[in-house]
Coordinates of C-alpha atoms in Angstrom, one line a residue:
M27 CA -67.7 -27.0 -21.7
A28 CA -69.4 -25.0 -24.4
L29 CA -69.7 -21.2 -23.9
N30 CA -73.3 -20.3 -22.8
F31 CA -75.2 -17.1 -23.3
N32 CA -74.9 -15.9 -19.7
T33 CA -71.1 -16.4 -19.7
L34 CA -71.0 -14.7 -23.2
Q35 CA -72.8 -11.6 -21.8
K36 CA -70.5 -11.3 -18.8
T37 CA -67.4 -11.1 -21.0
C38 CA -66.6 -8.2 -23.2
P39 CA -65.4 -9.0 -26.8
P40 CA -61.7 -8.2 -27.3
W41 CA -62.5 -5.7 -30.0
F42 CA -64.6 -3.8 -27.4
R43 CA -62.1 -4.2 -24.6
T44 CA -59.2 -2.5 -26.2
P45 CA -60.4 -0.5 -29.3
G46 CA -58.1 2.0 -30.8
A47 CA -55.2 0.7 -28.8
E48 CA -52.7 2.1 -31.3
D49 CA -54.6 5.1 -32.7
D50 CA -57.3 7.4 -31.3
V51 CA -59.0 7.6 -34.7
I52 CA -59.0 4.0 -35.9
L53 CA -61.1 2.0 -33.4
G54 CA -61.0 -1.4 -35.1
I55 CA -61.3 -3.4 -38.3
M56 CA -63.6 -6.2 -39.4
G57 CA -63.6 -8.7 -42.3
R58 CA -66.7 -10.5 -43.7
L59 CA -66.3 -13.7 -45.7
V60 CA -69.2 -15.6 -47.3
R61 CA -69.3 -19.0 -49.0
N62 CA -72.2 -21.2 -50.4
L63 CA -72.5 -24.9 -50.8
R64 CA -72.9 -26.1 -54.4
G65 CA -76.2 -27.8 -55.2
H66 CA -78.2 -26.0 -52.4
A67 CA -80.6 -23.1 -52.8
F68 CA -79.5 -19.8 -51.3
P69 CA -81.1 -19.1 -47.9
G70 CA -83.4 -16.4 -49.2
W71 CA -85.0 -18.9 -51.6
S72 CA -84.7 -22.1 -49.6
T73 CA -87.2 -23.9 -47.4
A74 CA -86.8 -24.6 -43.7
E75 CA -85.9 -28.1 -44.7
G76 CA -83.3 -26.9 -47.1
R77 CA -81.7 -24.7 -44.5
Q78 CA -81.7 -27.5 -42.0
A79 CA -79.9 -29.7 -44.5
V80 CA -77.2 -27.1 -45.1
A81 CA -76.8 -26.5 -41.3
G82 CA -76.7 -30.3 -40.8
Q83 CA -73.6 -30.5 -42.9
L84 CA -71.8 -27.3 -41.9
L85 CA -72.5 -27.2 -38.2
P86 CA -70.8 -30.4 -36.9
A87 CA -67.7 -29.6 -39.1
I88 CA -67.4 -26.1 -37.7
L89 CA -67.9 -27.1 -34.0
A90 CA -65.1 -29.7 -34.5
Q91 CA -62.6 -27.0 -35.6
P92 CA -59.9 -25.7 -33.3
G93 CA -61.2 -22.7 -31.4
F94 CA -64.8 -23.7 -31.9
K95 CA -65.1 -26.9 -29.8
T96 CA -66.3 -24.9 -26.8
A97 CA -68.0 -22.1 -28.8
Y98 CA -71.4 -20.5 -28.1
H99 CA -74.0 -21.9 -30.5
A100 CA -77.7 -21.3 -30.9
E101 CA -80.4 -21.7 -33.5
L102 CA -82.2 -18.5 -34.2
S103 CA -85.7 -20.1 -33.7
S104 CA -84.7 -20.8 -30.1
M105 CA -83.5 -17.3 -29.4
D106 CA -85.9 -14.7 -28.0
Y107 CA -86.0 -11.0 -28.8
G108 CA -83.8 -9.9 -25.9
C109 CA -81.0 -12.3 -26.8
R110 CA -81.1 -11.2 -30.4
R111 CA -81.1 -7.5 -29.4
A112 CA -78.1 -8.1 -27.1
L113 CA -76.0 -9.8 -29.8
L114 CA -76.9 -7.0 -32.2
E115 CA -75.7 -4.4 -29.8
R116 CA -72.4 -6.4 -29.5
R117 CA -72.0 -6.6 -33.3
Q118 CA -72.2 -10.4 -33.0
L119 CA -75.3 -10.8 -35.1
S120 CA -76.1 -9.0 -38.4
P121 CA -79.5 -7.3 -38.8
C122 CA -80.4 -9.8 -41.5
M123 CA -79.6 -12.7 -39.3
A124 CA -81.5 -11.3 -36.4
A125 CA -84.7 -11.7 -38.4
R126 CA -84.0 -15.4 -39.3
Q127 CA -85.7 -18.5 -37.8
D128 CA -85.6 -22.3 -38.6
G129 CA -82.3 -23.7 -39.8
C130 CA -80.3 -20.5 -39.1
H131 CA -77.5 -20.8 -36.6
V132 CA -75.0 -18.4 -34.9
I133 CA -71.6 -19.7 -33.5
I134 CA -69.2 -17.4 -31.5
N135 CA -65.8 -18.7 -30.6
R136 CA -64.6 -18.5 -27.0
K137 CA -62.2 -15.7 -27.9
Q138 CA -65.2 -13.8 -29.3
D139 CA -63.1 -12.5 -32.2
T140 CA -65.0 -14.6 -34.8
V141 CA -68.7 -15.0 -35.4
V142 CA -70.1 -17.6 -37.8
M143 CA -73.6 -17.4 -39.2
L144 CA -75.3 -20.3 -41.1
N145 CA -78.0 -19.4 -43.6
E146 CA -77.9 -15.7 -43.2
E147 CA -77.8 -14.1 -46.7
E148 CA -75.4 -16.9 -47.7
H149 CA -74.9 -20.4 -46.4
L150 CA -71.8 -19.5 -44.5
A151 CA -71.0 -15.9 -43.3
I152 CA -67.9 -15.3 -41.1
H153 CA -67.2 -12.0 -39.3
H154 CA -63.7 -11.6 -37.8
F155 CA -62.7 -8.6 -35.7
S156 CA -59.4 -6.9 -34.7
N157 CA -58.5 -3.8 -32.8
K158 CA -55.3 -3.4 -34.8
P159 CA -55.4 -1.8 -38.2
D160 CA -53.6 -4.7 -39.9
F161 CA -55.7 -6.1 -42.8
A162 CA -53.1 -8.8 -43.7
A163 CA -53.3 -10.3 -40.2
L164 CA -57.1 -9.9 -40.2
L165 CA -57.4 -11.9 -43.4
T166 CA -55.2 -14.7 -42.0
G167 CA -57.7 -15.1 -39.2
L168 CA -60.7 -14.7 -41.5
Y169 CA -59.5 -17.4 -44.0
Q170 CA -58.6 -20.0 -41.4
L171 CA -62.0 -21.6 -40.9
P172 CA -63.1 -21.7 -44.6
R173 CA -59.7 -23.0 -45.6
N174 CA -60.1 -25.9 -43.1
L175 CA -63.7 -26.5 -44.3
G176 CA -62.6 -26.4 -47.9
N177 CA -61.2 -29.9 -47.6
Q178 CA -64.7 -31.2 -46.6
F179 CA -67.1 -29.2 -48.7
D180 CA -67.6 -28.0 -52.3
F181 CA -68.1 -24.3 -52.1
A182 CA -69.7 -22.8 -55.2
A183 CA -67.1 -21.1 -57.4
D184 CA -65.7 -20.9 -60.9
S185 CA -62.4 -19.8 -62.3
R186 CA -63.8 -16.6 -63.9
N187 CA -66.1 -15.1 -61.2
G188 CA -64.6 -16.5 -58.1
Y189 CA -67.0 -17.5 -55.2
L190 CA -70.7 -17.3 -56.1
T191 CA -73.1 -15.4 -54.0
S192 CA -76.9 -14.8 -53.8
L193 CA -76.3 -11.5 -55.6
P194 CA -74.4 -12.2 -58.8
G195 CA -72.8 -8.7 -58.8
E196 CA -71.1 -9.5 -55.4
S197 CA -69.4 -12.7 -56.6
G198 CA -65.6 -12.7 -56.4
E199 CA -63.4 -13.1 -53.3
G200 CA -66.5 -13.4 -51.1
V201 CA -64.9 -10.8 -48.8
Q202 CA -65.7 -7.3 -47.6
L203 CA -63.4 -5.2 -45.4
Y204 CA -64.4 -2.6 -42.8
T205 CA -62.7 -0.1 -40.6
V206 CA -64.3 1.9 -37.8
L207 CA -63.2 5.5 -37.4
H208 CA -63.8 8.2 -34.8
L209 CA -64.0 11.5 -36.6
P210 CA -65.3 14.2 -34.2
A211 CA -63.3 17.1 -35.6
L212 CA -64.5 16.5 -39.2
T213 CA -68.1 16.2 -38.0
L214 CA -67.9 19.2 -35.7
S215 CA -66.6 21.2 -38.6
N216 CA -69.4 20.1 -40.9
M217 CA -67.0 18.4 -43.3
M218 CA -68.4 14.9 -43.4
P219 CA -70.7 15.6 -46.4
Q220 CA -67.6 16.6 -48.4
V221 CA -65.7 13.5 -47.1
T222 CA -68.6 11.3 -48.1
R223 CA -68.7 12.7 -51.6
S224 CA -65.0 12.2 -52.0
I225 CA -65.1 8.6 -50.8
D226 CA -67.9 7.8 -53.2
K227 CA -65.6 8.8 -56.1
L228 CA -62.9 6.5 -54.7
Q229 CA -65.2 3.4 -55.0
L230 CA -65.4 2.9 -51.2
N231 CA -68.3 3.5 -48.9
I232 CA -68.7 5.3 -45.6
A233 CA -71.7 4.9 -43.2
P234 CA -72.6 5.9 -39.6
F235 CA -71.9 3.3 -37.0
Y236 CA -75.3 4.0 -35.3
P237 CA -77.5 4.7 -38.3
Q238 CA -80.7 4.3 -36.3
Y239 CA -79.8 7.4 -34.3
G240 CA -78.7 9.7 -37.1
E241 CA -75.8 10.0 -39.4
E242 CA -73.5 11.9 -37.0
C243 CA -74.4 10.0 -33.8
G244 CA -71.2 9.5 -31.8
N245 CA -69.1 10.8 -34.7
I246 CA -68.3 7.2 -35.5
Y247 CA -68.2 6.0 -39.1
V248 CA -67.6 2.7 -40.9
L249 CA -65.4 2.9 -44.0
Y250 CA -65.8 -0.2 -46.1
T251 CA -65.2 -1.9 -49.4
A252 CA -67.7 -3.3 -51.8
P253 CA -67.4 -7.2 -52.1
V254 CA -63.9 -7.6 -53.4
I255 CA -63.6 -8.6 -57.1
Y256 CA -61.8 -11.9 -57.7
G257 CA -58.1 -11.5 -57.9
V258 CA -57.7 -7.9 -56.7
M259 CA -57.5 -8.4 -52.9
E260 CA -54.0 -6.9 -52.5
E261 CA -54.9 -3.9 -54.5
M262 CA -58.1 -3.4 -52.5
I263 CA -56.2 -3.6 -49.2
T264 CA -53.7 -1.0 -50.4
H265 CA -56.5 1.3 -51.6
L266 CA -58.5 1.0 -48.3
N267 CA -55.3 1.6 -46.2
D268 CA -54.5 4.7 -48.3
V269 CA -58.0 6.2 -47.8
M270 CA -58.1 5.2 -44.1
Y271 CA -54.8 6.9 -43.2
T272 CA -55.7 9.9 -45.3
L273 CA -58.9 10.3 -43.2
V274 CA -56.8 9.9 -40.0
E275 CA -54.4 12.6 -41.2
R276 CA -57.2 14.9 -42.2
E277 CA -58.9 14.5 -38.8
H278 CA -55.7 15.5 -37.0
Q279 CA -55.3 18.5 -39.3
V280 CA -58.9 19.7 -38.5
R281 CA -58.3 19.2 -34.8
D282 CA -55.2 21.5 -35.0
R283 CA -57.3 24.0 -36.9
L284 CA -60.0 24.0 -34.2
L285 CA -57.4 24.6 -31.5
D286 CA -56.0 27.5 -33.5
L287 CA -59.5 29.0 -33.8
H288 CA -60.0 28.5 -30.1
E289 CA -56.8 30.4 -29.3
N290 CA -58.2 33.3 -31.4
G291 CA -61.5 33.4 -29.4
D292 CA -63.7 30.8 -31.2
L293 CA -65.6 28.8 -28.6
L294 CA -67.0 26.0 -30.7
L295 CA -64.5 23.3 -29.5
A296 CA -64.4 24.4 -25.9
D297 CA -68.1 24.8 -25.6
S298 CA -68.8 21.3 -27.2
V299 CA -66.3 19.6 -24.8
N300 CA -67.6 21.4 -21.7
R301 CA -71.2 20.7 -22.5
S302 CA -70.5 17.0 -23.0
Y303 CA -68.5 16.8 -19.8
G304 CA -71.3 18.5 -17.8
L305 CA -73.9 16.2 -19.2
L306 CA -71.9 13.1 -18.3
R307 CA -71.0 14.5 -14.9
Y308 CA -74.5 15.7 -13.7
A309 CA -77.2 13.9 -15.8
R310 CA -78.9 11.1 -14.0
A311 CA -80.5 9.4 -17.0
I312 CA -78.7 9.5 -20.4
T313 CA -80.1 8.2 -23.7
L314 CA -77.9 6.1 -26.0
A315 CA -77.6 8.9 -28.5
E316 CA -76.7 11.4 -25.8
W317 CA -74.2 8.9 -24.3
V318 CA -72.2 8.3 -27.5
D319 CA -72.3 12.0 -28.6
A320 CA -71.0 13.1 -25.2
I321 CA -68.3 10.4 -24.9
S322 CA -67.1 11.2 -28.4
M323 CA -66.6 14.9 -27.5
L324 CA -64.9 13.8 -24.2
R325 CA -62.4 11.8 -26.2
L326 CA -61.8 14.8 -28.4
G327 CA -61.4 17.0 -25.3
I328 CA -58.7 14.6 -24.0
V329 CA -56.6 14.6 -27.2
C330 CA -57.0 18.3 -27.6
G331 CA -55.9 19.0 -24.0
F332 CA -59.2 20.3 -22.5
V333 CA -59.5 17.2 -20.3
Q334 CA -56.6 15.7 -18.5
P335 CA -56.2 12.4 -16.5
T336 CA -55.6 12.7 -12.8
E337 CA -55.0 8.9 -12.6
G338 CA -53.6 6.6 -15.2
T339 CA -52.6 7.7 -18.7
E340 CA -54.3 9.5 -21.5
Q341 CA -54.2 6.4 -23.6
Q342 CA -55.9 4.3 -20.9
L343 CA -58.8 6.9 -20.8
L344 CA -59.1 7.0 -24.6
T345 CA -59.2 3.2 -24.8
E346 CA -61.9 3.0 -22.0
L347 CA -64.0 5.6 -23.7
A348 CA -63.6 4.0 -27.1
A349 CA -64.9 0.8 -25.6
Q350 CA -68.0 2.6 -24.4
L351 CA -68.5 4.3 -27.8
L352 CA -68.5 0.9 -29.6
Y353 CA -70.5 -0.9 -26.9
G354 CA -73.1 2.0 -26.9
G355 CA -73.5 1.8 -23.2
D356 CA -76.8 0.0 -23.8
F357 CA -76.2 -2.5 -21.0
A358 CA -78.4 -5.1 -22.8
D359 CA -78.5 -8.3 -20.7
G360 CA -80.5 -10.5 -23.0
N361 CA -83.8 -9.6 -21.3
D362 CA -86.5 -7.3 -22.6
I363 CA -86.2 -3.9 -21.0
P364 CA -89.3 -3.4 -18.8
E365 CA -91.6 -0.5 -19.6
P366 CA -91.1 2.5 -17.3
P367 CA -93.9 3.2 -14.8
H368 CA -94.9 6.4 -16.6
P369 CA -93.9 8.1 -19.9
R370 CA -91.3 10.4 -18.4
A371 CA -89.6 7.8 -16.2
A372 CA -86.1 6.8 -17.1
T373 CA -85.3 3.3 -18.1
E374 CA -82.7 1.2 -16.2
P375 CA -80.1 1.4 -19.0
Q376 CA -80.5 5.2 -19.1
K377 CA -79.7 5.4 -15.3
A378 CA -77.0 2.8 -15.6
R379 CA -75.2 4.9 -18.2
S380 CA -75.0 7.8 -15.8
R381 CA -73.6 5.7 -13.1
A382 CA -71.1 3.8 -15.3
I383 CA -69.3 6.9 -16.6
Q384 CA -68.6 8.4 -13.1
S385 CA -65.6 6.2 -12.4
I386 CA -64.0 7.5 -15.6
L387 CA -64.8 11.1 -14.9
N388 CA -63.5 10.8 -11.4
R389 CA -60.0 10.2 -12.9
T390 CA -60.1 13.4 -15.0
T391 CA -60.1 17.2 -14.6
L392 CA -61.7 19.7 -16.9
L393 CA -59.4 22.6 -17.9
T394 CA -60.6 26.1 -19.0
A395 CA -58.0 26.2 -21.7
P396 CA -56.2 23.4 -23.6
C397 CA -52.9 22.1 -22.5
R398 CA -50.9 21.6 -25.6
A399 CA -47.9 19.3 -25.6

């Protein structure tokens, strides 16, 4: 039986369930692969009939592939605003795709680690997720579907430029790589502008995970490559790994520096952790921006020894909180959120966030001073 939307919404994607399972800074990685059928107009220039023709070829072939026979599938024209918003919150729909209509389809495999979009910016766009920072393994999963489809379809490519895309400058491997990083110490120390300038010089990009709420919301950032040039994939992976682990090392160094400052009377770190703990403990309605900011500082408080688990392990708490950071605590259920009865009334998601965090907080204790290992 095919996966339906209600079942999809009741299950958490694996990337959200156990993010950062091996590292408290690297929350997960993602790969994006695009392909176009030769002889068809790009989606941005095609008609509804042209998009239907492309989908008519690709869709049956995809749904016949291993792992996709029971996948969730929907055409965007049949998807209401609430469903689109829910998939956007789960990172299972791109902003560009959310605005599409006739002839545009989304397919999510049952494991929910692969999302396929037809007629997004390109004819075929595949997003593959992993909570482990292993790009070689990620690419194996990312290439599996297009490799199988390559025996049936003629994807537009040439020996000089690689795979062709709607933007000529992005032709090449047809792949972009992303990693999601939690950098609260660098953000708290006002070092992110310096980090951003340095990364720009290294021919990579860094952007906020929640850009709609401000550059520093949740202290989560996405480090990503430009579309990879044809023939340099291994070099790009090495380069991205080097920069990623340099940022991890720098984040840990700044955390140690903040602890040293705390021991000399500086209250920045302790005050930030305590304020966030108090907000989560006692607030009865929490906005999304407040939620991710406070949970970010709570994670920092755990690794710095200000917050300790009374049940379970530190890693379990960090993983649970990372899942809430990525998920945003928005509790979208595919339905439009009703308007509150008056302007100052809290919405249901704001109240649900306050209730949801209590089970985690009840397994912690807040210390007045850090407990260093």
